[in-house]
Short mmCIF file of C-alpha atoms in Angstrom, two decimals:
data_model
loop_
_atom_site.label_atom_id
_atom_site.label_comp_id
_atom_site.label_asym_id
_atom_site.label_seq_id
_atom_site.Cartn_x
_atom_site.Cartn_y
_atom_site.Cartn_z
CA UNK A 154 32.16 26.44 29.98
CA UNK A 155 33.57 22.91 29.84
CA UNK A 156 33.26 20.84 26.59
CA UNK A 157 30.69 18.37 25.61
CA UNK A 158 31.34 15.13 27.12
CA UNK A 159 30.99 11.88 24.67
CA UNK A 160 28.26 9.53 26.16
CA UNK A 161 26.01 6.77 24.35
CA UNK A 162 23.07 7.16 23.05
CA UNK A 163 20.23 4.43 23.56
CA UNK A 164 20.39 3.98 19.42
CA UNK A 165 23.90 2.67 19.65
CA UNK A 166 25.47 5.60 18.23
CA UNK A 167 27.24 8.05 19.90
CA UNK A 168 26.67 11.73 21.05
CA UNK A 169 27.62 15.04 22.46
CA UNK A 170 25.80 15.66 25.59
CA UNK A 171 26.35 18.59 26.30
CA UNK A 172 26.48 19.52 30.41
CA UNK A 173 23.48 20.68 31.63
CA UNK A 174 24.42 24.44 32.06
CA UNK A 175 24.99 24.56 28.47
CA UNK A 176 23.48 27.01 26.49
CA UNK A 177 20.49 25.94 23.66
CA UNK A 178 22.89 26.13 20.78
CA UNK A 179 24.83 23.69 22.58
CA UNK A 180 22.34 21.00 21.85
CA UNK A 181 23.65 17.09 21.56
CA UNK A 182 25.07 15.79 18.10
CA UNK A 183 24.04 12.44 17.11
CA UNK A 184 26.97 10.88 14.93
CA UNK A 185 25.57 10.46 11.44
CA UNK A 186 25.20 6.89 10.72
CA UNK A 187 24.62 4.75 6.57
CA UNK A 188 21.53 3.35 6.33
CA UNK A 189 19.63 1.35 3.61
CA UNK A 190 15.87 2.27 2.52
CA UNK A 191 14.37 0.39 0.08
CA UNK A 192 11.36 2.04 -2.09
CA UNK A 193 8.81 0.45 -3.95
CA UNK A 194 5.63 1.44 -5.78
CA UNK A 195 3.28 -0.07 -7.95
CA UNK A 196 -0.13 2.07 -7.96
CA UNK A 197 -0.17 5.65 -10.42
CA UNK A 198 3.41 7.21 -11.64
CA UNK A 199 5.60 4.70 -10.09
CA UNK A 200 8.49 5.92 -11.45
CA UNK A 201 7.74 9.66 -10.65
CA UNK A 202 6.63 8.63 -6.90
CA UNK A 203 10.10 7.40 -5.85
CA UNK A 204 11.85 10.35 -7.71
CA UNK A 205 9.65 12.51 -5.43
CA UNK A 206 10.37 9.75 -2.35
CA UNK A 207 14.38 10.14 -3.01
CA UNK A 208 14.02 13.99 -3.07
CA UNK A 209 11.65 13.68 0.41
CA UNK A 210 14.50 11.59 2.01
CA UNK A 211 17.03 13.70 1.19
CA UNK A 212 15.27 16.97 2.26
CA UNK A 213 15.07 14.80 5.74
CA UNK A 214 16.40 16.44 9.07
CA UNK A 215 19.83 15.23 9.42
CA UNK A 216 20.45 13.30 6.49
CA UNK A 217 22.09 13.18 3.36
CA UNK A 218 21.86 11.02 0.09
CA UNK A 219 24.73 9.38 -0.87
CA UNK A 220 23.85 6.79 -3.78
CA UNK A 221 20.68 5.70 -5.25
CA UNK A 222 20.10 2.91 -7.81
CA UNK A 223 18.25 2.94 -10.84
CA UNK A 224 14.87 1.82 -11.40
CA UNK A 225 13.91 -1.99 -11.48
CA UNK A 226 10.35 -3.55 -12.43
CA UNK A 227 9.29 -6.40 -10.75
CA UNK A 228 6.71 -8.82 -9.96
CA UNK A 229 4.91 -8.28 -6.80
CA UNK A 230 6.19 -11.36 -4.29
CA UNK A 231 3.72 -12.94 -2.06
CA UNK A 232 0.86 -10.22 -3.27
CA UNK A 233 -1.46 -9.19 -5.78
CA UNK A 234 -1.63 -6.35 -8.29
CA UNK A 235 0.13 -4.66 -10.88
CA UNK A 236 4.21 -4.83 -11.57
CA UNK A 237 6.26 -2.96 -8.62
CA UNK A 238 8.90 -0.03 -9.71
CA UNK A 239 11.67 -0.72 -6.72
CA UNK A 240 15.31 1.12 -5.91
CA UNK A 241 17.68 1.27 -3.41
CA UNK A 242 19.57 4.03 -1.70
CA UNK A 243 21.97 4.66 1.06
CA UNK A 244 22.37 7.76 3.22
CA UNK A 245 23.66 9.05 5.70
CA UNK A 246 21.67 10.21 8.98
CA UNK A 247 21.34 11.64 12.13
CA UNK A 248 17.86 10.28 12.51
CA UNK A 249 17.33 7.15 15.19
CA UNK A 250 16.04 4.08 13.26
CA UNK A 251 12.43 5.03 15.25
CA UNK A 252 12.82 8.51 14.13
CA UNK A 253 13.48 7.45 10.51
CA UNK A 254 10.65 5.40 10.37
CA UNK A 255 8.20 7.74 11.52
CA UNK A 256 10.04 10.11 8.65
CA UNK A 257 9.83 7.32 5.95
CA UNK A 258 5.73 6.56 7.47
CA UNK A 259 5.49 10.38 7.35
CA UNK A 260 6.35 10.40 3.16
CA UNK A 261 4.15 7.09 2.26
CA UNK A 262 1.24 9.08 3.73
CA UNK A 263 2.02 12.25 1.96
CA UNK A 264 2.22 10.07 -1.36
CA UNK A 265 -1.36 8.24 -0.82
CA UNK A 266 -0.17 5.03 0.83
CA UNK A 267 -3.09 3.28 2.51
CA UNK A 268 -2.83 0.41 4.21
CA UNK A 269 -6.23 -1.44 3.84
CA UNK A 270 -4.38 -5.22 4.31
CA UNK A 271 -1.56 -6.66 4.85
CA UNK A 272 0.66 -6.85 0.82
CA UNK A 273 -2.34 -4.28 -0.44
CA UNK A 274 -0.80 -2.40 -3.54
CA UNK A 275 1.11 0.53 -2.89
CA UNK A 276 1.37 4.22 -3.75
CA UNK A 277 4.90 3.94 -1.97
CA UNK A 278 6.93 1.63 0.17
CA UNK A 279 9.20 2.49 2.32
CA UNK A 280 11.97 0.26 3.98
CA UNK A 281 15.18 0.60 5.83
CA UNK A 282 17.33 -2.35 5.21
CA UNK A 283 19.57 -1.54 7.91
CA UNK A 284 20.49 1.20 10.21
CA UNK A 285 24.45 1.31 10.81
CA UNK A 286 25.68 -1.98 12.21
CA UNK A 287 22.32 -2.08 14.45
CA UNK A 288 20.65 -5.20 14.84
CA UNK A 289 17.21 -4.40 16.25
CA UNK A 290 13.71 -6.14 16.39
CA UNK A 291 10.75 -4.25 18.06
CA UNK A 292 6.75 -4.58 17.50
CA UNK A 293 7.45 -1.66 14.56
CA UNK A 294 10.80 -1.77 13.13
CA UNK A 295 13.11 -4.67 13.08
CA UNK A 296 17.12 -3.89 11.25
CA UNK A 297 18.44 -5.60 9.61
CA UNK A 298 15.31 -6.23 7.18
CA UNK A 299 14.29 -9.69 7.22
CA UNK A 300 13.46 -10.65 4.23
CA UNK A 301 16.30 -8.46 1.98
CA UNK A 302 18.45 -11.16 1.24
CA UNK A 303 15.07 -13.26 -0.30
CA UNK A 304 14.39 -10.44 -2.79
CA UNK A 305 15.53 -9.87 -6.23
CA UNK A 306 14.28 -6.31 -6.21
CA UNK A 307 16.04 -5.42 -2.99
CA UNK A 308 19.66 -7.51 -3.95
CA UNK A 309 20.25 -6.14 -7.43
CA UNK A 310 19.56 -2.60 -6.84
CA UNK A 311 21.74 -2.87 -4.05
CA UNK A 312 24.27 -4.75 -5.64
CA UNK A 313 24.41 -1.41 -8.09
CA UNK A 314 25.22 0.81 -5.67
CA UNK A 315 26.61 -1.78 -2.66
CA UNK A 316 28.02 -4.50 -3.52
CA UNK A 317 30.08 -5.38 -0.80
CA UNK A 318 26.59 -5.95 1.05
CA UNK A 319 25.82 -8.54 -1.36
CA UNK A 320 27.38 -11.78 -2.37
CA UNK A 321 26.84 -14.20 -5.15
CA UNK A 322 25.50 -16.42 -3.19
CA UNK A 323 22.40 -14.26 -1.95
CA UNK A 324 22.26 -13.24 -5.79
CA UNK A 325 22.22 -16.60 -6.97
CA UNK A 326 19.53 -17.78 -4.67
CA UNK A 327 16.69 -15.29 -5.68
CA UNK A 328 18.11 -15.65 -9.69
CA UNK A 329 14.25 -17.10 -10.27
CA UNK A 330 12.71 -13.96 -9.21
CA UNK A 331 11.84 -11.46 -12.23
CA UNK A 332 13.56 -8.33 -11.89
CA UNK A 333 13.87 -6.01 -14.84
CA UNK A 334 15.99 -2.79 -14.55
CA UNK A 335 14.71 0.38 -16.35
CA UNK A 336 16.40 2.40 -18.91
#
């Protein structure tokens, strides 16, 4: 049988296809690719909810954790409610950015998350902050996030475990915003 021949994937990674008379174990290999999620909370056990969240993205088809920030409190920005636990990690997947989504959608739910208005308080929230070098904006999911670099409880968590993805400058700029890290 002749190998797998490299081709590209519509996600912008690369793959295995493998030739059509392959057998089933000789199914395609999406390269494993960093990405950022961001978690928040700030409705019941905060802090025991994104434990539970990291443990659910680990367990994740295709995916490993590779770092993971501590805790931060902060205040909730451009919404109502009680304080927000946040954290930031990184890992490494197989997933597409849709496919992630639906995985990190898939959690929220399983953790109570309702979505009654737009900025409601949360059970969990779930964000990837980017997806490889991928620079995508759809109806659902746009990567880079958008608003990252404006938030104190995305940019010092991720300073922690990242900081070559932040500067001073970003840090500097959201120094107003109160962000509290947790023993």
């Amino acid at each position: 049988m002749p190998p797998p021949r490299r081709t590209d994937h519509p996600n912008g990674a690369a793959q295995n296809a493998a030739p059509p008379s392959a057998s089933p174990a000789a199914v395609r290999m999406v390269e494993a690719v960093s990405a950022g999620i961001g978690l928040g909370a700030n409705l019941g056990d905060c802090a025991a909810t994104l434990r539970q969240a990291l443990q659910g993205i680990a367990a994740l088809p295709g995916t490993q954790l590779l770092r993971q920030s501590s805790l931060y409190r902060s205040a909730p920005v451009a919404a109502t409610g009680p304080d927000y636990v946040n954290a930031v990690a990184e890992i490494l997947t197989t997933l597409s950015p849709q496919a992630l989504l639906q995985a990190l959608q898939n959690l929220e739910h399983a953790a109570g998350r309702e979505r009654p208005y737009r900025n409601a308080p949360r059970t969990l929230d779930l964000d990837i902050l980017w997806w490889g070098e991928l620079q995508l904006h759809t109806p659902t999911l746009t990567v880079p996030h958008p608003r990252m670099h404006e938030r104190a409880f995305v940019l010092l968590p991720l300073a922690e475990i990242a900081p070559e993805r932040v500067t001073p400058e970003q840090l500097r700029a959201v120094q107003g915003q109160r962000v509290e890290r947790l023993g």
